[in-house]
Coordinates of C-alpha atoms in Angstrom, one line a residue:
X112 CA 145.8 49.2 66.6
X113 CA 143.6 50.4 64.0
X114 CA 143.6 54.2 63.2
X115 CA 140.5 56.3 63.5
X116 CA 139.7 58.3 59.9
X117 CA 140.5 61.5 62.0
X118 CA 143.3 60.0 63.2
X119 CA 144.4 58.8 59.7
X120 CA 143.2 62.4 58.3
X121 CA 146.0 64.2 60.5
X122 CA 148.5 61.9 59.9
X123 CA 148.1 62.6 55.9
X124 CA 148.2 66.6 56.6
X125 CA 151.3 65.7 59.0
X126 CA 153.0 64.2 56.6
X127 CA 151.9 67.0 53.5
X128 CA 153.3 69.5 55.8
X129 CA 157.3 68.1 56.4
X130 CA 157.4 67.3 52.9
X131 CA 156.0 70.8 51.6
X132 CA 158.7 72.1 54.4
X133 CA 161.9 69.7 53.2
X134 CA 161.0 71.0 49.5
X135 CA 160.6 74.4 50.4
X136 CA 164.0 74.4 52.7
X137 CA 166.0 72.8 50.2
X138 CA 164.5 75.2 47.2
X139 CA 165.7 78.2 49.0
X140 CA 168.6 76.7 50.3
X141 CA 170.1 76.5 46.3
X142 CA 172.8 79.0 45.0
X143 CA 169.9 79.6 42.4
X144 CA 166.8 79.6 44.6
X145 CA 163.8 78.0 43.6
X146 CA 160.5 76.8 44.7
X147 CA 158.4 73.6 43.0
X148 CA 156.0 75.3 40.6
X149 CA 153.3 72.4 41.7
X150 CA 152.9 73.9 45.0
X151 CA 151.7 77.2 43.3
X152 CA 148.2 75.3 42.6
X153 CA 146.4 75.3 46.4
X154 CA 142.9 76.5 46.2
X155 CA 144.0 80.2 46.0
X156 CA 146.1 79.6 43.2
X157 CA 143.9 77.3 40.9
X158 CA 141.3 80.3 41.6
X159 CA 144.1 83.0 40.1
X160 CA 145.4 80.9 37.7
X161 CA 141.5 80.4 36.6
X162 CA 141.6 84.4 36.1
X163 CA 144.8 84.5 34.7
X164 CA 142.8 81.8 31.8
X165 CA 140.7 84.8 31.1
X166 CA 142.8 87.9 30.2
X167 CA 143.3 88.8 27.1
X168 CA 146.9 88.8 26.9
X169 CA 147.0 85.1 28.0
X170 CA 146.2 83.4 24.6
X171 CA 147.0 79.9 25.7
X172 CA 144.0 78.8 27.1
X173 CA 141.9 80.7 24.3
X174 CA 143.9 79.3 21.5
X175 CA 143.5 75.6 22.9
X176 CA 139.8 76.0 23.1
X177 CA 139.5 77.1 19.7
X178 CA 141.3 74.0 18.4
X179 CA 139.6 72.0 20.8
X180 CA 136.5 73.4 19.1
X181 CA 137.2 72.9 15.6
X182 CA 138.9 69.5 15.4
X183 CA 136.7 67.8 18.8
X184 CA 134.7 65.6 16.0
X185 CA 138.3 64.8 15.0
X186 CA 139.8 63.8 18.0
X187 CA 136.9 61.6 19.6
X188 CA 137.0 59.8 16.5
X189 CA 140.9 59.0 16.6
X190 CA 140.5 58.1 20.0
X191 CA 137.4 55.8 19.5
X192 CA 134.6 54.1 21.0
X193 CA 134.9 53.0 25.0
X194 CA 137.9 54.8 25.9
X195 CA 138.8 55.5 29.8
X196 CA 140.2 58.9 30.0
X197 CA 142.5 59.7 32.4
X198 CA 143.6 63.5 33.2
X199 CA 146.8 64.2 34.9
X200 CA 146.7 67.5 36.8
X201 CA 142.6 68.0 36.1
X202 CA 142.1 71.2 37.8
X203 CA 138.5 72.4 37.2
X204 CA 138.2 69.6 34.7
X205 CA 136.1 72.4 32.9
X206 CA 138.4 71.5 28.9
X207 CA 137.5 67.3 29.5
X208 CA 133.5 68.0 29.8
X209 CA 133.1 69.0 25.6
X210 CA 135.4 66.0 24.9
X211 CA 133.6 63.3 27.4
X212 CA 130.2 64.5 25.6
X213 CA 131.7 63.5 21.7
X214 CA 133.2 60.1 23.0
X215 CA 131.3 56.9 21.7
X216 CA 130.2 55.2 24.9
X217 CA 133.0 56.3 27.2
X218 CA 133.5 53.8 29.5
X219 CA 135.4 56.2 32.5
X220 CA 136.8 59.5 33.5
X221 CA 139.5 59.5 36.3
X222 CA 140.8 62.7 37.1
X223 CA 144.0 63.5 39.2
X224 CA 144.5 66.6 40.8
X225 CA 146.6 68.0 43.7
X226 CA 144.0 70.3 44.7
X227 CA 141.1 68.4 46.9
X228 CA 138.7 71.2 46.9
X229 CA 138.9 71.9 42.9
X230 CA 139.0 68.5 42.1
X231 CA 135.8 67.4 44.1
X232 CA 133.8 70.0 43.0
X233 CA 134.4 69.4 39.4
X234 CA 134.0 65.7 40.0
X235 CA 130.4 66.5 41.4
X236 CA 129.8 69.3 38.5
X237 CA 130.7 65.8 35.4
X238 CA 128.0 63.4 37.6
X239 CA 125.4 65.8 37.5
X240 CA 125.7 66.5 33.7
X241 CA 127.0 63.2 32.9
X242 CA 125.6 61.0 35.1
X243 CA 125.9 57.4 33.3
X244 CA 129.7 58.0 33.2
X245 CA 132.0 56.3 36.0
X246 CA 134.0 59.2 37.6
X247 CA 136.5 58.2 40.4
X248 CA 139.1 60.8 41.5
X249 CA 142.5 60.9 42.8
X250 CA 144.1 63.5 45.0
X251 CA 147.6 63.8 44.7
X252 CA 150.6 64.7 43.2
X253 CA 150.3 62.4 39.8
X254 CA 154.1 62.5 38.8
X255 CA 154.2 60.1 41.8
X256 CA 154.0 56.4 41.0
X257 CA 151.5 55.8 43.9
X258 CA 148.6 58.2 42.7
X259 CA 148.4 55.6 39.6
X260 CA 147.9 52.3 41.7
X261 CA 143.9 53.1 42.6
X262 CA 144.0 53.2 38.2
X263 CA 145.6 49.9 37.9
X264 CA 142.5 47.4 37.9
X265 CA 141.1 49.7 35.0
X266 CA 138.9 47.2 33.1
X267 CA 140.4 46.2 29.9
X268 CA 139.9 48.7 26.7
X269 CA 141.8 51.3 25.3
X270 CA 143.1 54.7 28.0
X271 CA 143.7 57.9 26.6
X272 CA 145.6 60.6 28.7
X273 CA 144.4 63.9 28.5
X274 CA 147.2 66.5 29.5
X275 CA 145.9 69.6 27.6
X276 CA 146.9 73.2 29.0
X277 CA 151.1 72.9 27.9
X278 CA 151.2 71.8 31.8
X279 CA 154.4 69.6 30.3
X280 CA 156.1 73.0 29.5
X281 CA 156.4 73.3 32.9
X282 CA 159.2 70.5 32.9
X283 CA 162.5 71.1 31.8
X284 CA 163.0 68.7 28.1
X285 CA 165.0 66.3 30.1
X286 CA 162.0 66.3 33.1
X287 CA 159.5 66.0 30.3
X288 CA 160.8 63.3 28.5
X289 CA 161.3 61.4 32.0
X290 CA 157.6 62.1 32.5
X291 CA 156.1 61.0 29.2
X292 CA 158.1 57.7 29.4
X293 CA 156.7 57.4 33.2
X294 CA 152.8 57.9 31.4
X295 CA 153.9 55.4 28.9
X296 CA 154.6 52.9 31.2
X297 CA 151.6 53.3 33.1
X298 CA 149.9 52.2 29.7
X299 CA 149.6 49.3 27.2
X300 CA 150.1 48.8 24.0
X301 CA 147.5 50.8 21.8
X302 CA 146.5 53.3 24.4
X303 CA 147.5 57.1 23.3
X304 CA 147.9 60.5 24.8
X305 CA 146.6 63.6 24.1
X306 CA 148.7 66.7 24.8
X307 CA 148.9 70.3 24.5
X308 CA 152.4 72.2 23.6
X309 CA 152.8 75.5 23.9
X310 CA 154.9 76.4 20.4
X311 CA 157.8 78.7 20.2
X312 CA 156.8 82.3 19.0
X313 CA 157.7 86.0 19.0
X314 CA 159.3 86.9 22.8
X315 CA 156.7 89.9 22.8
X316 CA 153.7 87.6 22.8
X317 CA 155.1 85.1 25.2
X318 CA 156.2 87.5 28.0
X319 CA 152.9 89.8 27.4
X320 CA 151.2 86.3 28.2
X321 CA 152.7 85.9 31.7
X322 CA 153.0 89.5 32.8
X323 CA 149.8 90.7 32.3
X324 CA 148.6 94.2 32.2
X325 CA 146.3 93.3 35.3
X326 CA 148.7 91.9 37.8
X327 CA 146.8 88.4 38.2
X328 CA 149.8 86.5 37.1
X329 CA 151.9 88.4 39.8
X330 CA 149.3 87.9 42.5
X331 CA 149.7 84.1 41.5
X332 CA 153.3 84.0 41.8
X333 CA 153.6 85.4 45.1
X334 CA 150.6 83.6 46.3
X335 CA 152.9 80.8 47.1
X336 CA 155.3 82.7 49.5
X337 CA 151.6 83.5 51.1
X338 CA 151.1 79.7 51.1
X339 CA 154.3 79.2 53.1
X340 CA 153.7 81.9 55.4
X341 CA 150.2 79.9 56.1
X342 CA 151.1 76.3 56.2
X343 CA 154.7 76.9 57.3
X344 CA 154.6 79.3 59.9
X345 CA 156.8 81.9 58.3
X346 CA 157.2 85.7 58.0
X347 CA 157.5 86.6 54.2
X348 CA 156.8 90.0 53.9
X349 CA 155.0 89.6 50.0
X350 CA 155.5 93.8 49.1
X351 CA 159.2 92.8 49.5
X352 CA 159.6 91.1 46.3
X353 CA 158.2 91.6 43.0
X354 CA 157.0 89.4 40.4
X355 CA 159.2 89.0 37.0
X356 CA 159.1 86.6 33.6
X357 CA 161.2 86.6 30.6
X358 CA 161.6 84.8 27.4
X359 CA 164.7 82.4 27.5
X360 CA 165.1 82.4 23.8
X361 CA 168.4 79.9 24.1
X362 CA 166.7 77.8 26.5
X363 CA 163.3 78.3 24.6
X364 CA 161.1 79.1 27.9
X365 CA 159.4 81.8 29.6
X366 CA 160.8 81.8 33.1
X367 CA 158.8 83.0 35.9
X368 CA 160.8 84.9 38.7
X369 CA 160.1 86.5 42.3
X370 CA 163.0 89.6 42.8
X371 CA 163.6 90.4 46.9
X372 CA 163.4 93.5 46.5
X373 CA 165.9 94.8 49.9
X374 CA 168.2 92.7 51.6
X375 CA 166.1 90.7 54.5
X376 CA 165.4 87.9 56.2
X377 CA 162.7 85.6 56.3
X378 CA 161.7 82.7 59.2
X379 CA 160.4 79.5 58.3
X380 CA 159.2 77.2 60.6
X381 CA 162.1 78.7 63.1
X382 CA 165.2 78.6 60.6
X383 CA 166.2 81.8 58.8
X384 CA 166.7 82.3 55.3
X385 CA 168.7 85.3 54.1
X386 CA 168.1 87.1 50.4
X387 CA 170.0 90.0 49.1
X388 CA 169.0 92.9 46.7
X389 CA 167.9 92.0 43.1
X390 CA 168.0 88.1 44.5
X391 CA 165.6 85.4 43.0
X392 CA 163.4 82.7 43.6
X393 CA 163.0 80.8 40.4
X394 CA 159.4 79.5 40.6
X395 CA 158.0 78.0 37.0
X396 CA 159.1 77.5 33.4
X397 CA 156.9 77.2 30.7
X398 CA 158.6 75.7 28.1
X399 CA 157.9 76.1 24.4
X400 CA 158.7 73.8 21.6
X401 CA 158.2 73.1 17.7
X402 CA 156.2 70.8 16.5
X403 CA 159.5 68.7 15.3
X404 CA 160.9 69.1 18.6
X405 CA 157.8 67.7 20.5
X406 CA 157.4 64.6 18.3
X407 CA 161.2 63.6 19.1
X408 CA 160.6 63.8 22.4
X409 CA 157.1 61.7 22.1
X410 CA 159.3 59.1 20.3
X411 CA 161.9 58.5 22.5
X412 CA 159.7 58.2 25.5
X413 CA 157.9 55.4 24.0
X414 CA 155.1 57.0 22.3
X415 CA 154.5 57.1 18.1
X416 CA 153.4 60.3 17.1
X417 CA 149.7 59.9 15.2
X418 CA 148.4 63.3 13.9
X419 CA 148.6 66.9 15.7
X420 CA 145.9 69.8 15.4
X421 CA 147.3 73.5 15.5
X422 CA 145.8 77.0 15.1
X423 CA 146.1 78.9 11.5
X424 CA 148.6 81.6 13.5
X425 CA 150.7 78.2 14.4
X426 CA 151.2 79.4 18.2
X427 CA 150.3 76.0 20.0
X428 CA 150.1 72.6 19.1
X429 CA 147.5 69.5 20.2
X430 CA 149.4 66.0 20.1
X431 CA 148.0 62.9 19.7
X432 CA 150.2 59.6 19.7
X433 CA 149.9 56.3 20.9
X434 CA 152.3 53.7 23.1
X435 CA 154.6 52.0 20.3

């Protein structure tokens, strides 16, 4: 028997739910705690981390616009006329919009995104001020092979991903290399990506960046035990634990940390979890690389390095290279 769309509908939020709980179980259930830095993105989140785009001590987003700005001319003619762009992670979509405008005769924008509510919105925001391009939109998580299928009958012509923000910082350099070659695959032969990197720099800069003198970046980072408490029926108390990030300079990253600040106990979804003193939930890296670094990982995942665009101060890095 058929499903009814409701029916369907709950089945789908069923089925988000045990495996938001199995990931959330096994995180905490690590010597090392941790929790999937994806599920810090739910409405609440993309709305921080939107803020946390703003301050002044978090020069990423700032320092990607202004190269975005200067070299935009640049880039939409490297990529060329009727390209489909495809943006893994979209968010707001708000950094596509300048470079969908400069494009010769794009012929597509298909945006992924986690998020339902920011995605849709931003998808209606494009139509209205771009309404002769083809928008179609994917919810879901797009480092899993089934997001990509409704993209497969793509009309023939050159894709370009766009995967600006240093989101691949967020993967460890094994993870990121296992994720560029997954993108490569998912393209032919002449189609490109263009990425943002984050670029390794002075410690006090990069942890200024992600503790912030206004607390948004802490509100995000315990926004997710919030989430849990919400979706998962647990009992996190949030003033228990306290939001911490540091520069790894060894491992090159910024880690981003939540400290239990007592020894307690949380419930989640009836099973206990039990954190001491000065313990840890590991929730996001940002990694940073150079530019040499970057373009041997581009390589070996299947992608030839083209031409990259950085700021005079050198502090990030845009990527362009196409499948070898």
């Amino acid at each position: 028997m058929a499903l009814s769309p409701v029916c369907g509908e709950q089945l789908d939020e069923q089925r988000k739910e045990s495996v938001f709980l199995r990931d959330v179980l096994e995180g905490l259930g690590k010597q090392q705690k941790t929790l999937p830095c994806k599920y810090l993105y739910d409405e609440i989140g993309s709305r921080l981390f939107e803020r946390i785009c703003e301050l002044d001590d978090y020069y990423l987003t700032r320092t990607e616009a202004a190269i975005f700005s200067d070299n935009m001319v640049d880039m939409a003619r490297q990529i060329g006329p009727g390209a489909a762009i495809v943006e893994p992670g979209a968010g707001n979509c708000e950094k596509v919009q300048p470079l969908l405008e400069q494009l010769d005769s794009p012929r597509g924008y298909y945006p992924i995104d986690i998020s339902p509510e920011i995605l849709l919105a931003a998808r209606a925001r494009i139509i209205a001020q771009l309404p002769d391009l083809e928008v179609q939109a994917s919810v879901g998580d797009f480092t899993r092979p089934e997001v990509w299928r409704e993209l497969d009958d793509l009309a023939a012509g050159k894709t370009v991903l766009f995967f600006p923000g240093s989101t691949i910082g967020n993967f460890d350099p094994c993870q990121a290399g296992e994720l560029l070659q997954f993108f490569a695959t998912r393209l032919r032969s002449g189609d490109a990506i263009l990425i943002g990197t984050d670029l390794v720099k002075d410690s006090v800069v990069l942890e200024r960046a992600y503790c912030d003198s206004e607390h948004v970046t802490a509100a995000f980072n315990k926004n997710i035990l919030a989430r849990i408490n919400g979706e998962l029926d647990a009992d996190f108390d949030l003033s228990l634990f306290a939001h911490r990030a540091f520069y790894h300079p060894l491992r090159q990253r910024v880690e981003m940390h939540l400290v239990s600040l007592k020894e307690h106990c949380v419930r989640i979804a009836g099973r206990q979890v039990r954190f001491a003193e000065g313990e840890t939930i590991h929730t996001e890296n940002s990694h940073k690389y150079s530019v040499t670094g970057f373009n041997r990982l581009l390589d070996e995942a299947g992608f030839a390095p083209i031409r990259h665009w950085s700021d005079l101060q050198q502090r990030y890095a845009i990527h362009y290279a196409q499948v070898a």
